[in-house]
Amino acid sequence: MRPRPQQPARRTTVLRREAVVAAVPVALAALLTAAGPATAAGTAGSAGAGDPYFPLSGNGGYDVRHYGLTLGYDPAARHLDGTAVVTARATQRLTRFDLDLSGLKVTDVTVDRTRASFRRTGQELVVTPRKALHPGEEFRVTVTYAGTPRPVTDPDGSPDGWIPTDDGAFVAGEPQGAMTWFPANSHPTDKASYDFTLTVPQGRTAVANGVLLGQRTSHGRTTFRWRQSEPMAAYLATATVGTFKVEQYTTRDGVKVYNAVDPREAADAAPVLKKLPSVLAWESKLFGPYPFRAAGAIVDRAPQVGYALETQTRPVYDSAPDLGTLVHESAHQWFGDSVSLTRWKDIWLNEGFATYAEWLYTEQHGGKSAQQTFDALYATPAGKDLWAFPPADPGSGEHIFETPVYARGAMALHELRTAVGDRTFFRILRCWAATGHRDGHGTTAQFVRLSERESGKDLSGLFHTWLHTAGKPASS
């Protein structure tokens, strides 16, 4: 995602988020209340994944393997009908478990085709199956629901989730918006594959992640079928609906590209989207093979949104992107999508890396060197926003999309590059995006250990200064 600026910045992603994080202790209390007392020790799945920034996001007691989402959307009425089939594996004995779902009316829930009881507690859909689930047991939950999906307001005040537009919906879920349109284990630690069946009025297009399997029009409605085979965090899922011009082709590397562009943005978007294959090829040389079967872009007209998001395989843009934004969101396919964070505190691993990719692209395409970009930023006086907090400790969900996470995170990577040299630095990036982390997760501590192993150097001082220390670091 592009940063959401406190002051105007080039095509960045609006500052968002309201007062959720202002009361983490209250949220933690709500988590305990939502979980409720277990009927026996360890038999109720927790109502959150344990992330202190978003205590109620995600759930405990199971791992999702697959989501099958069948949705029908009427843009004129802003009405959504949905059936979600969630295939999961129990990680403990479960007499009860939660799914994240905000708003929308649930009419039926079954577990393995047997009707289950359920209740709503805030953003939690609490399900009690007829029979207890045992550790290691695979089960299938089917939830039928409907209503008018509404975006959630995040701690910085910006919208997140299913956001209505004048011709459909802009669907971008970072960090907690997936729950506005489907029941999910909505934390990045639980990734799954997806199938989407999306039905919209004829003339509209519904775009999701992965590969388009087919589309069919009948009785004035068109159904699109999409498949995202590689594991994906719920916040990276999309089902954006609109009146789009569609372009499809396959790259030399066999990646299927699908671009959907609002006609009102087409003229401005065309020169940038034309560069997508070369951007992906350039990033593949730096970071390793492109991690997915599909790629592309969704360029909508959604002025009320104010940001772009790296929805997996197909970033969604609220207007025609510039080249820097395209490079940034494309880099996220490696850093953030394929290699996902385990706690939102570590979001610099997504945003610092994608920002540094922009610096590298500029450096290698005739513009300023990364060192010049670093020097210009370092000239920022102490006390300014850039130095407001260390990148690896934003403090709360209110700050995870602010300047230090992006710019100072990128500066930390440049300091690492300077310390270990280009050959070792780019080997570190490729290793991070591949060995042990592709389609998985990573933490700041793991990245530090990898950097020290590959370089043979003690880098604890560098990372402590640039990632964990408040204020402007002293000149090296």
Coordinates of C-alpha atoms in Angstrom, one line a residue, residues 151-382:
P151 CA -16.5 -0.3 5.1
V152 CA -14.9 -0.3 8.5
T153 CA -13.2 2.9 9.7
D154 CA -9.6 2.2 10.7
P155 CA -7.7 3.8 13.5
D156 CA -6.3 6.6 11.3
G157 CA -9.8 7.5 10.0
S158 CA -9.7 6.0 6.5
P159 CA -12.1 3.4 5.0
D160 CA -11.2 -0.2 4.6
G161 CA -13.2 -3.1 3.1
W162 CA -16.1 -3.0 0.8
I163 CA -16.3 0.6 -0.3
P164 CA -19.2 1.6 -2.6
T165 CA -18.5 3.5 -5.8
D166 CA -20.8 5.2 -8.4
D167 CA -20.7 2.0 -10.5
G168 CA -19.9 -0.8 -8.1
A169 CA -17.5 -1.3 -5.2
F170 CA -13.8 -0.8 -4.5
V171 CA -12.7 -3.7 -2.3
A172 CA -9.5 -3.3 -0.4
G173 CA -9.1 -5.0 3.0
E174 CA -5.9 -3.8 4.7
P175 CA -5.7 -4.3 7.6
Q176 CA -9.2 -5.5 8.8
G177 CA -11.7 -5.0 6.0
A178 CA -12.1 -8.6 4.8
M179 CA -14.7 -9.1 7.4
T180 CA -17.0 -6.5 5.8
W181 CA -17.8 -8.9 2.9
F182 CA -17.0 -12.5 3.9
P183 CA -16.6 -14.5 7.1
A184 CA -12.9 -15.0 7.6
N185 CA -10.0 -15.8 9.9
S186 CA -8.9 -12.3 9.2
H187 CA -5.3 -12.1 10.3
P188 CA -2.2 -12.5 8.0
T189 CA -0.9 -15.5 10.0
D190 CA -3.7 -17.6 8.5
K191 CA -3.3 -17.8 4.7
A192 CA -5.5 -19.9 2.4
S193 CA -6.4 -20.6 -1.2
Y194 CA -9.6 -19.1 -2.7
D195 CA -12.3 -19.7 -5.3
F196 CA -14.6 -16.8 -6.2
T197 CA -17.9 -17.0 -8.0
L198 CA -19.1 -13.4 -8.5
T199 CA -22.4 -12.4 -10.2
V200 CA -23.1 -8.8 -11.2
P201 CA -25.5 -7.1 -13.6
Q202 CA -24.6 -7.5 -17.3
G203 CA -22.2 -4.8 -18.4
R204 CA -20.4 -4.8 -15.0
T205 CA -17.2 -6.7 -14.4
A206 CA -16.3 -8.4 -11.1
V207 CA -12.5 -8.8 -10.6
A208 CA -10.9 -11.0 -7.9
N209 CA -7.5 -12.5 -7.3
G210 CA -5.7 -15.1 -9.3
V211 CA -6.7 -16.6 -12.7
L212 CA -10.0 -16.1 -14.4
L213 CA -11.5 -19.5 -15.0
G214 CA -14.4 -18.3 -17.0
Q215 CA -17.4 -16.0 -17.3
R216 CA -21.0 -16.5 -18.4
T217 CA -23.9 -14.1 -19.1
S218 CA -27.5 -15.2 -18.7
H219 CA -30.8 -13.4 -18.0
G220 CA -29.1 -10.0 -17.7
R221 CA -26.4 -11.1 -15.2
T222 CA -22.8 -12.1 -15.7
T223 CA -21.0 -14.6 -13.5
F224 CA -17.2 -14.5 -13.2
R225 CA -15.2 -17.4 -11.7
W226 CA -11.7 -16.7 -10.3
R227 CA -9.2 -19.0 -8.5
Q228 CA -6.3 -17.9 -6.3
S229 CA -4.3 -21.1 -5.8
E230 CA -1.3 -19.8 -3.9
P231 CA -1.9 -19.0 -0.1
M232 CA -3.3 -15.5 0.5
A233 CA -4.0 -13.5 3.6
A234 CA -7.7 -12.4 3.9
Y235 CA -6.8 -8.7 3.7
L236 CA -5.3 -9.2 0.2
A237 CA -8.6 -10.6 -1.2
T238 CA -10.7 -8.4 -3.5
A239 CA -14.0 -8.6 -5.4
T240 CA -14.0 -5.2 -7.0
V241 CA -17.0 -4.4 -9.2
G242 CA -17.4 -1.7 -11.8
T243 CA -17.7 -0.8 -15.5
F244 CA -14.2 -1.7 -16.7
K245 CA -12.3 -2.0 -20.0
V246 CA -10.5 -5.3 -19.8
E247 CA -7.1 -6.3 -21.2
Q248 CA -5.7 -9.8 -21.1
Y249 CA -2.4 -11.3 -22.2
T250 CA 0.3 -13.7 -21.1
T251 CA 3.9 -12.5 -20.4
R252 CA 7.0 -14.2 -21.8
D253 CA 7.3 -16.0 -18.4
G254 CA 3.9 -17.4 -18.7
V255 CA 2.2 -15.1 -16.2
K256 CA -1.5 -14.4 -17.0
V257 CA -2.2 -10.7 -16.9
Y258 CA -5.7 -9.3 -16.4
N259 CA -6.1 -5.5 -16.3
A260 CA -9.5 -3.9 -15.5
V261 CA -9.6 -0.1 -16.0
D262 CA -12.4 2.3 -15.4
P263 CA -12.9 4.0 -18.9
R264 CA -12.6 7.4 -17.2
E265 CA -9.1 6.5 -16.1
A266 CA -8.0 4.6 -19.2
A267 CA -6.1 7.4 -21.0
D268 CA -4.0 8.2 -17.9
A269 CA -3.5 4.6 -16.9
A270 CA -2.4 3.2 -20.3
P271 CA 1.2 4.5 -20.4
V272 CA 1.9 3.1 -16.9
L273 CA 0.2 -0.2 -17.3
K274 CA 2.1 -0.8 -20.6
K275 CA 5.2 -1.0 -18.4
L276 CA 3.8 -3.7 -16.1
P277 CA 5.6 -6.6 -17.9
S278 CA 8.9 -4.8 -17.8
V279 CA 8.5 -3.8 -14.2
L280 CA 7.7 -7.4 -13.2
A281 CA 10.7 -8.7 -15.2
W282 CA 13.0 -6.2 -13.5
E283 CA 11.7 -7.1 -10.1
S284 CA 12.1 -10.8 -10.8
K285 CA 15.7 -10.3 -11.6
L286 CA 16.3 -8.5 -8.3
F287 CA 14.0 -10.4 -6.0
G288 CA 13.7 -13.9 -7.6
P289 CA 11.0 -15.4 -9.7
Y290 CA 7.6 -13.8 -9.7
P291 CA 5.7 -15.7 -7.0
F292 CA 2.2 -16.2 -8.6
R293 CA 0.5 -17.5 -11.7
A294 CA -1.3 -14.3 -12.4
A295 CA -0.8 -10.5 -12.4
G296 CA -2.5 -7.3 -13.5
A297 CA -4.2 -4.2 -12.1
I298 CA -7.6 -2.9 -11.2
V299 CA -7.8 0.8 -11.9
D300 CA -11.0 2.2 -10.5
R301 CA -12.3 5.7 -10.0
A302 CA -12.8 6.0 -6.2
P303 CA -11.8 9.4 -5.0
Q304 CA -13.2 8.8 -1.6
V305 CA -10.6 6.1 -1.0
G306 CA -7.3 7.9 -1.3
Y307 CA -4.9 4.9 -1.6
A308 CA -3.8 1.9 -3.6
L309 CA -3.5 -1.6 -2.2
E310 CA -1.4 -4.6 -3.2
T311 CA -4.3 -7.0 -3.5
Q312 CA -2.6 -10.3 -4.3
T313 CA -1.8 -10.8 -8.0
R314 CA -3.8 -7.7 -9.0
P315 CA -3.3 -4.5 -7.1
V316 CA -6.3 -2.2 -6.9
Y317 CA -5.8 1.6 -7.6
D318 CA -8.3 4.3 -6.7
S319 CA -7.3 6.2 -9.9
A320 CA -4.7 5.9 -12.6
P321 CA -1.3 5.2 -10.9
D322 CA 2.0 6.8 -11.6
L323 CA 5.0 4.6 -12.4
G324 CA 6.3 4.8 -8.8
T325 CA 3.1 3.5 -7.4
L326 CA 3.0 0.6 -10.0
V327 CA 6.6 -0.4 -9.0
H328 CA 5.6 -0.1 -5.3
E329 CA 2.5 -2.3 -5.4
S330 CA 4.2 -4.8 -7.8
A331 CA 7.1 -5.2 -5.3
H332 CA 4.6 -6.0 -2.6
Q333 CA 3.8 -9.3 -4.5
W334 CA 7.1 -10.5 -3.1
F335 CA 7.2 -8.4 0.1
G336 CA 3.9 -8.5 1.9
D337 CA 1.9 -10.9 -0.3
S338 CA 4.1 -13.9 -0.8
V339 CA 6.1 -13.2 2.3
S340 CA 3.6 -11.9 4.8
L341 CA 4.0 -10.4 8.2
T342 CA 3.1 -12.2 11.5
R343 CA 2.2 -9.1 13.5
W344 CA 1.1 -5.7 12.1
K345 CA 4.0 -4.1 14.1
D346 CA 6.3 -5.6 11.5
I347 CA 4.7 -3.8 8.6
W348 CA 7.9 -2.1 7.7
L349 CA 8.9 -5.5 6.1
N350 CA 6.1 -4.8 3.6
E351 CA 6.3 -1.0 3.1
G352 CA 10.0 -0.3 3.7
F353 CA 10.8 -3.0 1.1
A354 CA 8.3 -1.8 -1.5
T355 CA 9.5 1.8 -1.0
Y356 CA 13.1 0.8 -1.4
A357 CA 12.1 -1.0 -4.6
E358 CA 11.0 2.4 -5.9
W359 CA 14.4 3.9 -5.1
L360 CA 16.1 1.0 -6.9
Y361 CA 13.9 1.4 -9.9
T362 CA 14.7 5.1 -10.2
E363 CA 18.4 4.4 -9.6
Q364 CA 18.6 1.8 -12.4
H365 CA 16.4 3.7 -14.9
G366 CA 18.4 7.0 -15.2
G367 CA 17.1 8.8 -12.1
K368 CA 18.6 9.7 -8.7
S369 CA 20.7 7.1 -7.0
A370 CA 19.3 5.4 -3.8
Q371 CA 22.1 7.2 -1.9
Q372 CA 20.9 10.6 -3.2
T373 CA 17.3 9.7 -2.1
F374 CA 18.6 8.6 1.3
D375 CA 20.7 11.8 1.7
A376 CA 17.7 14.0 0.8
L377 CA 15.6 12.3 3.4
Y378 CA 18.4 12.3 6.0
A379 CA 18.5 16.1 5.7
T380 CA 15.0 16.2 7.2
P381 CA 15.4 18.0 10.6
A382 CA 15.0 16.1 13.8

